[in-house]
Short mmCIF file of C-alpha atoms in Angstrom, two decimals:
data_model
loop_
_atom_site.label_atom_id
_atom_site.label_comp_id
_atom_site.label_asym_id
_atom_site.label_seq_id
_atom_site.Cartn_x
_atom_site.Cartn_y
_atom_site.Cartn_z
CA MET A 1 -37.93 -25.54 0.89
CA THR A 2 -38.48 -21.89 0.09
CA THR A 3 -36.78 -20.32 -2.90
CA ASN A 4 -34.49 -18.47 -0.48
CA ASP A 5 -32.61 -21.66 0.10
CA VAL A 6 -31.67 -22.17 -3.53
CA LEU A 7 -27.95 -21.51 -3.89
CA ILE A 8 -27.37 -22.54 -7.49
CA LYS A 9 -30.01 -22.87 -10.17
CA VAL A 10 -28.88 -24.25 -13.50
CA ASP A 11 -31.16 -23.93 -16.51
CA GLY A 12 -30.65 -25.60 -19.87
CA LEU A 13 -26.88 -25.64 -19.53
CA GLU A 14 -25.10 -26.47 -22.77
CA LYS A 15 -21.44 -26.79 -23.60
CA SER A 16 -19.75 -27.80 -26.81
CA PHE A 17 -16.08 -28.05 -27.64
CA ASN A 18 -15.37 -27.28 -31.30
CA GLY A 19 -18.86 -28.29 -32.31
CA VAL A 20 -18.95 -31.44 -30.19
CA GLU A 21 -21.84 -31.24 -27.75
CA VAL A 22 -20.75 -32.36 -24.30
CA LEU A 23 -23.59 -30.96 -22.23
CA LYS A 24 -27.00 -31.05 -23.87
CA GLY A 25 -29.22 -29.02 -21.62
CA ILE A 26 -28.84 -29.65 -17.89
CA ASP A 27 -31.22 -28.33 -15.25
CA MET A 28 -30.32 -28.58 -11.61
CA GLU A 29 -31.00 -26.92 -8.31
CA ILE A 30 -28.53 -26.98 -5.47
CA ASP A 31 -29.96 -25.82 -2.15
CA LYS A 32 -28.06 -24.58 0.84
CA GLY A 33 -26.68 -27.54 2.79
CA ASP A 34 -27.12 -29.95 -0.09
CA VAL A 35 -24.46 -32.49 -0.89
CA VAL A 36 -25.08 -33.23 -4.54
CA VAL A 37 -23.08 -36.18 -5.78
CA ILE A 38 -22.68 -36.39 -9.53
CA VAL A 39 -21.80 -39.75 -11.01
CA GLY A 40 -21.53 -41.11 -14.51
CA ALA A 41 -19.25 -42.90 -16.93
CA SER A 42 -16.10 -41.15 -18.06
CA GLY A 43 -16.82 -38.84 -20.96
CA SER A 44 -20.42 -38.38 -19.86
CA GLY A 45 -19.83 -34.68 -19.16
CA LYS A 46 -19.99 -34.74 -15.37
CA SER A 47 -16.65 -32.97 -14.87
CA THR A 48 -17.45 -30.46 -17.59
CA PHE A 49 -20.73 -29.73 -15.83
CA LEU A 50 -18.97 -29.09 -12.54
CA ARG A 51 -16.36 -26.88 -14.21
CA CYS A 52 -19.15 -24.88 -15.84
CA LEU A 53 -20.56 -24.04 -12.41
CA ASN A 54 -17.71 -21.63 -11.67
CA LEU A 55 -17.14 -20.86 -15.34
CA LEU A 56 -13.76 -22.55 -15.62
CA GLU A 57 -15.47 -23.77 -18.76
CA GLU A 58 -17.60 -21.17 -20.45
CA PRO A 59 -21.05 -22.60 -21.15
CA THR A 60 -22.26 -22.24 -24.72
CA GLY A 61 -25.90 -22.09 -23.68
CA GLY A 62 -28.22 -21.86 -20.69
CA THR A 63 -27.96 -19.91 -17.47
CA ILE A 64 -26.47 -20.43 -14.03
CA LEU A 65 -27.99 -18.48 -11.18
CA PHE A 66 -25.65 -18.32 -8.22
CA GLU A 67 -27.12 -16.59 -5.20
CA GLY A 68 -29.58 -14.92 -7.53
CA THR A 69 -27.06 -13.62 -10.09
CA ASP A 70 -26.77 -15.04 -13.58
CA ILE A 71 -23.03 -15.62 -13.66
CA THR A 72 -23.08 -16.58 -17.36
CA ASP A 73 -23.82 -12.92 -18.14
CA PRO A 74 -20.53 -11.51 -19.54
CA LYS A 75 -21.13 -8.28 -17.65
CA VAL A 76 -20.91 -10.08 -14.31
CA ASN A 77 -17.52 -9.98 -12.57
CA ILE A 78 -17.02 -13.72 -12.24
CA ASN A 79 -13.97 -13.29 -10.00
CA LEU A 80 -16.14 -12.00 -7.15
CA HIS A 81 -18.49 -14.98 -7.41
CA ARG A 82 -15.65 -17.47 -7.65
CA GLN A 83 -14.50 -16.30 -4.23
CA LYS A 84 -17.73 -17.80 -2.91
CA MET A 85 -17.35 -21.08 -4.85
CA GLY A 86 -14.38 -23.09 -3.69
CA MET A 87 -13.03 -25.79 -5.96
CA VAL A 88 -11.03 -28.91 -5.26
CA PHE A 89 -9.29 -30.60 -8.18
CA GLN A 90 -8.35 -34.16 -9.00
CA GLN A 91 -4.68 -33.13 -9.33
CA PHE A 92 -4.76 -30.94 -6.15
CA ASN A 93 -3.17 -28.00 -7.99
CA LEU A 94 -1.47 -26.60 -4.92
CA PHE A 95 0.96 -23.79 -5.67
CA PRO A 96 4.32 -25.60 -5.56
CA HIS A 97 6.43 -22.48 -5.02
CA MET A 98 4.65 -21.59 -1.78
CA THR A 99 4.54 -23.18 1.63
CA VAL A 100 1.32 -24.80 2.77
CA LEU A 101 0.61 -21.76 4.93
CA ARG A 102 1.13 -19.37 2.00
CA ASN A 103 -1.11 -21.52 -0.19
CA LEU A 104 -3.82 -21.01 2.39
CA THR A 105 -3.31 -17.30 3.00
CA LEU A 106 -2.73 -16.06 -0.55
CA GLY A 107 -6.42 -15.75 -1.40
CA PRO A 108 -7.62 -14.38 1.95
CA THR A 109 -4.89 -11.71 2.14
CA LYS A 110 -4.99 -10.59 -1.48
CA LEU A 111 -8.69 -10.98 -2.24
CA LEU A 112 -10.50 -10.73 1.09
CA LYS A 113 -8.02 -8.16 2.39
CA GLN A 114 -7.49 -10.03 5.63
CA SER A 115 -4.40 -9.07 7.57
CA LYS A 116 -1.51 -11.52 7.30
CA LYS A 117 -1.88 -12.32 10.99
CA ASP A 118 -5.60 -13.05 10.81
CA ALA A 119 -5.23 -15.11 7.66
CA GLU A 120 -2.44 -17.19 9.18
CA LYS A 121 -4.37 -17.72 12.39
CA ASN A 122 -7.36 -18.90 10.40
CA ALA A 123 -5.16 -21.07 8.19
CA ILE A 124 -3.61 -22.81 11.19
CA ARG A 125 -7.05 -23.37 12.69
CA LEU A 126 -8.22 -24.93 9.41
CA LEU A 127 -5.09 -27.06 9.15
CA GLU A 128 -5.78 -28.33 12.65
CA THR A 129 -9.23 -29.53 11.60
CA VAL A 130 -7.61 -31.76 8.97
CA GLY A 131 -4.71 -32.77 11.22
CA LEU A 132 -1.99 -30.97 9.27
CA ALA A 133 -1.09 -28.03 11.49
CA ASP A 134 2.45 -29.34 11.79
CA ARG A 135 2.91 -29.15 8.01
CA ALA A 136 2.24 -25.41 7.70
CA ASP A 137 5.82 -24.64 6.71
CA SER A 138 6.22 -27.58 4.34
CA TYR A 139 6.15 -27.23 0.59
CA PRO A 140 3.55 -29.23 -1.36
CA SER A 141 6.24 -31.47 -2.83
CA GLN A 142 6.97 -32.71 0.69
CA LEU A 143 3.42 -33.96 1.24
CA SER A 144 1.70 -37.21 0.34
CA GLY A 145 -1.21 -37.18 -2.09
CA GLY A 146 -3.77 -37.43 0.68
CA GLN A 147 -2.13 -34.60 2.59
CA LYS A 148 -2.01 -32.46 -0.55
CA GLN A 149 -5.71 -32.94 -1.14
CA ARG A 150 -6.56 -32.10 2.46
CA VAL A 151 -4.50 -28.91 2.10
CA ALA A 152 -6.31 -28.18 -1.17
CA ILE A 153 -9.64 -28.53 0.61
CA VAL A 154 -8.67 -26.14 3.38
CA ARG A 155 -7.23 -23.72 0.81
CA ALA A 156 -10.71 -23.54 -0.69
CA LEU A 157 -12.25 -23.29 2.79
CA ALA A 158 -9.96 -20.42 3.78
CA MET A 159 -11.91 -18.21 1.36
CA ASN A 160 -15.01 -18.94 3.43
CA PRO A 161 -17.03 -20.09 0.41
CA ASP A 162 -20.77 -20.73 0.21
CA VAL A 163 -20.32 -23.86 -1.85
CA LEU A 164 -17.48 -26.27 -2.55
CA LEU A 165 -17.07 -28.00 -5.90
CA PHE A 166 -15.14 -31.27 -5.89
CA ASP A 167 -13.84 -32.57 -9.21
CA GLU A 168 -12.98 -36.24 -8.62
CA PRO A 169 -11.07 -35.40 -5.45
CA THR A 170 -9.93 -38.95 -4.75
CA SER A 171 -9.26 -40.24 -8.26
CA ALA A 172 -5.54 -39.41 -8.26
CA LEU A 173 -4.92 -40.84 -4.80
CA ASP A 174 -3.39 -44.11 -3.75
CA PRO A 175 -6.14 -46.33 -2.35
CA GLU A 176 -4.93 -46.07 1.24
CA MET A 177 -5.23 -42.30 1.11
CA VAL A 178 -8.77 -42.11 -0.23
CA GLY A 179 -10.24 -42.61 3.22
CA GLU A 180 -8.57 -39.63 4.88
CA VAL A 181 -9.84 -37.26 2.19
CA LEU A 182 -13.37 -38.67 2.22
CA GLU A 183 -13.37 -38.34 6.00
CA VAL A 184 -12.64 -34.61 5.71
CA MET A 185 -15.38 -34.19 3.12
CA LYS A 186 -17.83 -36.06 5.30
CA LYS A 187 -17.06 -33.82 8.24
CA LEU A 188 -17.62 -30.77 6.05
CA ALA A 189 -20.99 -32.10 4.95
CA GLU A 190 -21.97 -32.73 8.55
CA ASP A 191 -21.07 -29.13 9.37
CA GLY A 192 -23.58 -28.02 6.77
CA MET A 193 -21.29 -27.07 3.88
CA THR A 194 -23.02 -27.05 0.52
CA MET A 195 -21.14 -29.35 -1.82
CA ALA A 196 -21.24 -30.57 -5.40
CA VAL A 197 -19.09 -33.64 -5.80
CA VAL A 198 -18.11 -35.48 -8.94
CA THR A 199 -16.79 -38.83 -7.82
CA HIS A 200 -16.60 -42.55 -8.39
CA GLU A 201 -16.87 -43.23 -4.66
CA MET A 202 -20.32 -44.80 -4.48
CA GLY A 203 -19.96 -45.38 -0.75
CA PHE A 204 -19.56 -41.65 -0.22
CA ALA A 205 -22.53 -40.90 -2.48
CA ARG A 206 -24.74 -43.28 -0.55
CA GLU A 207 -23.61 -42.24 2.91
CA VAL A 208 -23.06 -38.50 2.63
CA GLY A 209 -25.03 -37.36 -0.41
CA THR A 210 -28.40 -35.66 -0.02
CA LYS A 211 -29.02 -36.05 -3.73
CA VAL A 212 -27.35 -38.24 -6.32
CA VAL A 213 -27.36 -37.32 -10.00
CA PHE A 214 -26.53 -39.63 -12.87
CA ILE A 215 -25.27 -37.84 -15.95
CA ASP A 216 -25.28 -39.78 -19.18
CA ASP A 217 -24.37 -38.46 -22.61
CA GLY A 218 -24.52 -34.83 -21.51
CA LYS A 219 -27.94 -35.04 -19.89
CA ILE A 220 -29.25 -35.84 -16.44
CA ALA A 221 -30.58 -39.36 -16.74
CA GLU A 222 -31.62 -39.77 -13.15
CA GLU A 223 -31.71 -37.66 -10.02
CA ASN A 224 -32.84 -38.99 -6.67
CA THR A 225 -32.17 -39.46 -2.99
CA PRO A 226 -29.29 -41.86 -2.37
CA ASP A 227 -31.66 -44.49 -1.08
CA GLU A 228 -33.87 -44.54 -4.15
CA PHE A 229 -30.93 -43.97 -6.47
CA PHE A 230 -29.02 -47.05 -5.40
CA ASN A 231 -31.84 -49.35 -4.33
CA ASN A 232 -34.41 -48.55 -6.95
CA PRO A 233 -32.77 -47.16 -10.08
CA GLN A 234 -35.17 -46.51 -12.97
CA ASN A 235 -33.00 -45.60 -15.94
CA PRO A 236 -31.64 -48.66 -17.76
CA ARG A 237 -28.28 -46.96 -18.35
CA LEU A 238 -28.03 -46.24 -14.63
CA LYS A 239 -28.86 -49.85 -13.80
CA ASP A 240 -26.12 -50.94 -16.15
CA PHE A 241 -23.69 -48.37 -14.67
CA LEU A 242 -24.42 -49.39 -11.09
CA SER A 243 -24.01 -53.06 -11.87
CA LYS A 244 -20.53 -52.29 -13.10
CA VAL A 245 -19.29 -50.02 -10.33
CA ILE A 246 -20.77 -51.63 -7.25
CA MET B 1 65.67 -17.74 -23.32
CA LYS B 2 66.72 -14.40 -21.91
CA ASP B 3 65.71 -12.76 -25.15
CA PHE B 4 62.32 -14.41 -24.96
CA PHE B 5 61.63 -13.00 -21.51
CA SER B 6 62.90 -9.55 -22.26
CA GLY B 7 60.75 -9.59 -25.41
CA LEU B 8 57.76 -10.58 -23.33
CA THR B 9 58.42 -7.85 -20.81
CA ASP B 10 58.82 -5.36 -23.60
CA SER B 11 55.54 -6.33 -25.17
CA PHE B 12 53.78 -6.26 -21.76
CA VAL B 13 55.06 -2.76 -21.10
CA LYS B 14 54.01 -1.58 -24.55
CA THR B 15 50.56 -3.04 -24.14
CA PHE B 16 49.74 -1.80 -20.66
CA ILE B 17 52.18 0.75 -19.34
CA THR B 18 53.20 3.02 -22.21
CA GLU B 19 50.79 5.96 -22.52
CA ASP B 20 48.83 4.38 -19.64
CA ARG B 21 47.20 2.01 -22.11
CA TRP B 22 45.67 -0.10 -19.34
CA LEU B 23 43.36 2.86 -18.78
CA MET B 24 42.04 2.39 -22.31
CA LEU B 25 41.11 -1.17 -21.47
CA LEU B 26 39.47 -0.02 -18.28
CA GLN B 27 37.45 2.57 -20.17
CA GLY B 28 36.51 -0.05 -22.72
CA LEU B 29 35.39 -2.38 -19.95
CA ALA B 30 33.27 0.38 -18.43
CA THR B 31 31.59 1.01 -21.79
CA THR B 32 30.97 -2.71 -22.32
CA LEU B 33 29.46 -3.06 -18.84
CA GLU B 34 27.33 0.05 -19.30
CA ILE B 35 25.94 -1.15 -22.62
CA THR B 36 25.38 -4.68 -21.31
CA PHE B 37 23.66 -3.55 -18.11
CA PHE B 38 21.18 -1.18 -19.70
CA ALA B 39 20.58 -3.45 -22.69
CA LEU B 40 19.87 -6.25 -20.25
CA LEU B 41 17.31 -4.14 -18.39
CA LEU B 42 15.67 -3.04 -21.61
CA GLY B 43 15.70 -6.62 -22.91
CA LEU B 44 14.08 -7.95 -19.74
CA LEU B 45 11.40 -5.27 -19.79
CA LEU B 46 10.60 -5.80 -23.47
CA GLY B 47 10.91 -9.56 -23.19
CA PHE B 48 8.52 -9.84 -20.27
CA PHE B 49 5.99 -7.60 -21.90
CA VAL B 50 6.08 -9.47 -25.19
CA ALA B 51 6.02 -12.86 -23.46
CA VAL B 52 2.97 -11.94 -21.40
CA VAL B 53 1.17 -10.54 -24.45
CA ARG B 54 1.89 -13.61 -26.54
CA SER B 55 0.98 -16.16 -23.90
CA THR B 56 -2.12 -14.22 -22.88
CA TYR B 57 -3.22 -14.36 -26.48
CA ASP B 58 -2.43 -18.07 -26.70
CA ILE B 59 -4.27 -18.87 -23.48
CA ASN B 60 -7.32 -16.62 -23.74
CA ASN B 61 -7.87 -15.53 -27.30
CA LYS B 62 -6.41 -17.99 -29.78
CA GLY B 63 -9.09 -19.21 -32.14
CA ARG B 64 -11.82 -17.26 -30.39
CA LYS B 65 -13.90 -14.35 -31.54
CA CYS B 66 -13.16 -10.92 -30.12
CA ARG B 67 -15.97 -9.86 -27.84
CA ARG B 68 -14.57 -7.08 -25.71
CA LEU B 69 -12.30 -4.17 -26.50
CA SER B 70 -9.49 -5.87 -24.57
CA ASP B 71 -9.73 -8.83 -26.98
CA TYR B 72 -9.00 -6.55 -29.92
CA VAL B 73 -6.18 -4.80 -28.07
CA ILE B 74 -4.48 -8.08 -27.22
CA LYS B 75 -4.96 -9.34 -30.78
CA VAL B 76 -3.29 -6.26 -32.29
CA LEU B 77 -0.50 -6.34 -29.69
CA ASN B 78 0.07 -10.01 -30.45
CA VAL B 79 0.51 -9.30 -34.15
CA ILE B 80 2.99 -6.49 -33.38
CA CYS B 81 4.93 -8.74 -31.00
CA ASN B 82 5.09 -11.50 -33.60
CA ILE B 83 6.48 -9.12 -36.20
CA TYR B 84 9.01 -7.82 -33.68
CA ILE B 85 10.26 -11.30 -32.83
CA THR B 86 10.38 -12.39 -36.46
CA VAL B 87 12.33 -9.34 -37.65
CA ILE B 88 14.77 -9.24 -34.73
CA ARG B 89 15.52 -12.95 -34.78
CA GLY B 90 15.71 -12.96 -38.56
CA THR B 91 18.43 -10.33 -38.96
CA PRO B 92 22.01 -10.13 -37.64
CA VAL B 93 22.57 -8.00 -34.59
CA VAL B 94 25.43 -6.15 -36.28
CA VAL B 95 23.09 -5.07 -39.06
CA GLN B 96 20.52 -3.96 -36.48
CA LEU B 97 23.21 -1.99 -34.70
CA MET B 98 24.35 -0.30 -37.90
CA ILE B 99 20.79 0.57 -38.87
CA MET B 100 20.26 2.06 -35.42
CA TYR B 101 23.49 4.06 -35.53
CA PHE B 102 23.68 5.15 -39.16
CA ILE B 103 19.96 5.60 -39.85
CA VAL B 104 18.01 6.16 -36.63
CA PHE B 105 20.76 8.02 -34.79
CA LEU B 106 21.98 9.77 -37.94
CA THR B 107 21.91 13.23 -36.42
CA SER B 108 22.82 12.59 -32.81
CA ARG B 109 25.57 10.00 -33.24
CA ASN B 110 25.18 8.94 -29.62
CA GLY B 111 26.89 5.61 -30.05
CA THR B 112 26.42 4.21 -26.58
CA LEU B 113 22.71 4.96 -26.55
CA ALA B 114 22.33 3.46 -30.01
CA ALA B 115 24.11 0.34 -28.80
CA ILE B 116 22.00 0.06 -25.66
CA LEU B 117 18.82 0.33 -27.73
CA SER B 118 20.00 -2.12 -30.39
CA PHE B 119 21.24 -4.78 -28.01
CA GLY B 120 18.27 -4.27 -25.68
CA ILE B 121 15.73 -4.60 -28.47
CA ASN B 122 17.64 -7.59 -29.81
CA SER B 123 17.85 -9.31 -26.45
CA GLY B 124 14.17 -8.61 -25.74
CA ALA B 125 13.11 -10.87 -28.60
CA TYR B 126 15.06 -13.79 -27.19
CA VAL B 127 14.04 -13.12 -23.59
CA ALA B 128 10.42 -13.00 -24.79
CA GLU B 129 10.60 -16.49 -26.24
CA ILE B 130 12.40 -17.83 -23.17
CA VAL B 131 9.85 -16.38 -20.74
CA ARG B 132 6.95 -17.43 -22.93
CA SER B 133 8.20 -21.02 -22.96
CA GLY B 134 8.35 -20.77 -19.16
CA ILE B 135 4.78 -19.54 -18.90
CA MET B 136 3.49 -22.20 -21.28
CA SER B 137 5.30 -24.92 -19.31
CA ILE B 138 3.20 -24.25 -16.21
CA ASP B 139 0.40 -26.76 -15.76
CA LYS B 140 -3.07 -25.53 -16.71
CA GLY B 141 -4.24 -26.63 -13.29
CA GLN B 142 -2.25 -23.80 -11.71
CA PHE B 143 -4.25 -21.24 -13.70
CA GLU B 144 -7.47 -22.99 -12.80
CA ALA B 145 -6.68 -23.25 -9.10
CA SER B 146 -5.85 -19.56 -8.94
CA ARG B 147 -8.86 -18.48 -10.98
CA SER B 148 -11.15 -20.69 -8.90
CA LEU B 149 -10.01 -18.85 -5.78
CA GLY B 150 -11.23 -15.66 -7.44
CA PHE B 151 -7.98 -14.18 -8.74
CA ASP B 152 -8.25 -12.36 -12.05
CA TYR B 153 -5.92 -13.17 -14.93
CA LYS B 154 -3.40 -10.49 -14.02
CA SER B 155 -3.05 -11.50 -10.36
CA THR B 156 -2.82 -15.13 -11.39
CA MET B 157 0.11 -14.25 -13.62
CA ILE B 158 1.84 -12.20 -10.92
CA PHE B 159 1.36 -14.45 -7.90
CA VAL B 160 1.16 -17.94 -9.37
CA ILE B 161 2.42 -18.30 -12.93
CA LEU B 162 5.38 -15.94 -13.37
CA PRO B 163 7.24 -16.94 -10.18
CA GLN B 164 7.13 -20.58 -11.29
CA ALA B 165 7.88 -19.77 -14.91
CA LEU B 166 10.87 -17.64 -14.00
CA LYS B 167 12.32 -20.36 -11.86
CA ASN B 168 12.04 -22.80 -14.74
CA VAL B 169 13.71 -20.53 -17.29
CA LEU B 170 16.44 -19.10 -15.09
CA PRO B 171 19.22 -21.19 -16.70
CA ALA B 172 18.08 -20.14 -20.17
CA LEU B 173 17.90 -16.50 -19.09
CA ALA B 174 21.41 -16.70 -17.62
CA ASN B 175 22.59 -18.04 -20.94
CA GLU B 176 20.93 -15.17 -22.79
CA PHE B 177 22.66 -12.62 -20.54
CA ILE B 178 26.03 -14.19 -21.19
CA VAL B 179 25.37 -14.15 -24.93
CA LEU B 180 24.33 -10.50 -24.67
CA LEU B 181 27.52 -9.53 -22.86
CA LYS B 182 29.66 -11.15 -25.52
CA GLU B 183 27.54 -9.84 -28.38
CA THR B 184 28.30 -6.26 -27.37
CA SER B 185 31.83 -6.90 -28.65
CA VAL B 186 30.59 -5.98 -32.14
CA ALA B 187 29.86 -2.43 -30.96
CA GLY B 188 33.19 -1.39 -32.49
CA TYR B 189 31.48 -1.61 -35.89
CA VAL B 190 29.93 1.76 -35.18
CA ALA B 191 33.03 3.20 -33.53
CA ILE B 192 31.91 2.60 -29.96
CA GLN B 193 34.99 2.21 -27.80
CA ASP B 194 34.06 -0.93 -25.92
CA LEU B 195 36.44 -3.48 -24.46
CA THR B 196 37.05 -5.35 -27.72
CA TYR B 197 37.53 -2.13 -29.66
CA MET B 198 40.07 -0.88 -27.15
CA GLY B 199 42.01 -4.14 -27.20
CA ASN B 200 42.15 -4.01 -30.96
CA LEU B 201 43.18 -0.34 -30.87
CA ILE B 202 46.12 -1.18 -28.62
CA ARG B 203 47.05 -4.00 -30.97
CA SER B 204 47.06 -1.69 -33.97
CA ARG B 205 49.17 0.92 -32.19
CA THR B 206 51.76 -1.42 -30.67
CA TRP B 207 51.87 -4.16 -33.30
CA GLU B 208 51.57 -6.51 -30.34
CA ALA B 209 48.60 -8.83 -30.71
CA PHE B 210 49.15 -11.31 -27.90
CA PHE B 211 48.71 -9.30 -24.71
CA PRO B 212 45.86 -7.00 -25.75
CA LEU B 213 43.69 -9.74 -27.26
CA ILE B 214 44.34 -12.35 -24.58
CA THR B 215 43.64 -9.75 -21.89
CA VAL B 216 40.35 -8.84 -23.53
CA ALA B 217 39.39 -12.51 -23.70
CA VAL B 218 40.31 -13.09 -20.05
CA ILE B 219 38.25 -10.09 -18.93
CA TYR B 220 35.16 -11.38 -20.78
CA LEU B 221 35.70 -14.81 -19.28
CA ALA B 222 36.02 -13.35 -15.79
CA ILE B 223 32.75 -11.41 -16.11
CA VAL B 224 30.97 -14.50 -17.41
CA LEU B 225 32.29 -16.55 -14.50
CA ILE B 226 31.08 -13.95 -12.01
CA LEU B 227 27.66 -13.81 -13.69
CA SER B 228 27.40 -17.61 -13.69
CA TYR B 229 28.28 -17.74 -10.02
CA PHE B 230 25.47 -15.38 -9.05
CA PHE B 231 22.97 -17.15 -11.26
CA LYS B 232 23.86 -20.50 -9.70
CA LYS B 233 23.31 -19.00 -6.28
CA LEU B 234 19.96 -17.55 -7.30
CA GLU B 235 18.91 -20.86 -8.81
CA ARG B 236 19.77 -22.67 -5.62
CA ARG B 237 17.75 -20.20 -3.58
CA LEU B 238 14.71 -20.55 -5.82
CA ARG B 239 14.94 -24.31 -5.72
CA ASN B 240 13.99 -24.24 -2.02
CA SER B 241 10.53 -25.59 -2.75
CA ASP B 242 11.70 -28.70 -4.63
CA HIS B 243 12.70 -31.36 -2.17
#
């Protein structure tokens, strides 16, 4: 791959909370079209790492180059870059006081200056791709967990982002709803969307991931193709982890 | 029995009809409503501003070093807002009113304006705490979802946080407005001729206490009932999204 294809380049990323080091120097490259799956035990720092990528957590050290710009530089207007980095949360975080349609059009109309008509047309089209076009006028409280998360995904997509960050998107779902969300994510990956996914779904990592990363104690302990990662793990902590989750 | 009724009629006539005294009550009511309305507006304005300053400080700046100019501005504003709330909540509203009228408005003696400012500034401190509690009750995830879409802090407040916060604190705000309306009844302390003052004036002129005072009470009650009705309606409308 040429350097032109690098979307995100993380160098020596550090984060501490009140003196407690959570991330201890992480380097990573995410190329266009990559589906990077990040796994690890709880408390290992994998969610913190993901949340640092769009600066929801402010890193205490290191740099993050996103499309060539160091977004950790305080002079950079992070809001503009966040428009290009969609995020999907464990708790969905839909706006409860707005209809599904308004959830999807708020960003595009206010930030991308799309007309209401265009934004709604696009929103309906996106809802159709996840089979929820008939719920456009519902409020989030009227949806199931799986439906909420699918809406949350298309809310991020409506901003036409260059990368999607998933923070344990299926962890708050009832087991029978995990599949419908993973299906949507898989389809996105097949369409070439660049994704960084923190998850416990090893099946998804193996099937959809282009690269799997094991974070342990704030550092990357192993990084490999799914095949090698699952069939031939090197790091003893990873071997231990895999034996517990698979 | 006949005497009782004729006495009642007599006292009714003295209270309302003689010298067109009902007009005094009407004037008093107008003054009360004027003071309440403008004090309410001022209180809302002040309250929202202070609430947003205080919660912005709590969310973004608390325990962090100032790095930009805006950090210093918000820090200073936060200190001022804290002093404002402490002083206003820590002193009686009558005392505040008298200070405003006898010290600040010493030369102009514009009683109504002094009352509007006093009650508005007083109400603002309470509204501020109510709205702030509403803002702080919104899940952190709502901030994060909005910021991750690319909204700045201000737009996040306007589009995502405040609409939800307001809905949550509407009953408390309604309560504050009712308290404000009734609190204006102390305006007579500085010779403002509000509803209570007028009722008491009629009492002192006619030596009839029953009709003037009960009438004043009933009028307050009626306004409160009307206010409550509209707030209930508003609440129901805003509750659309909870099913």
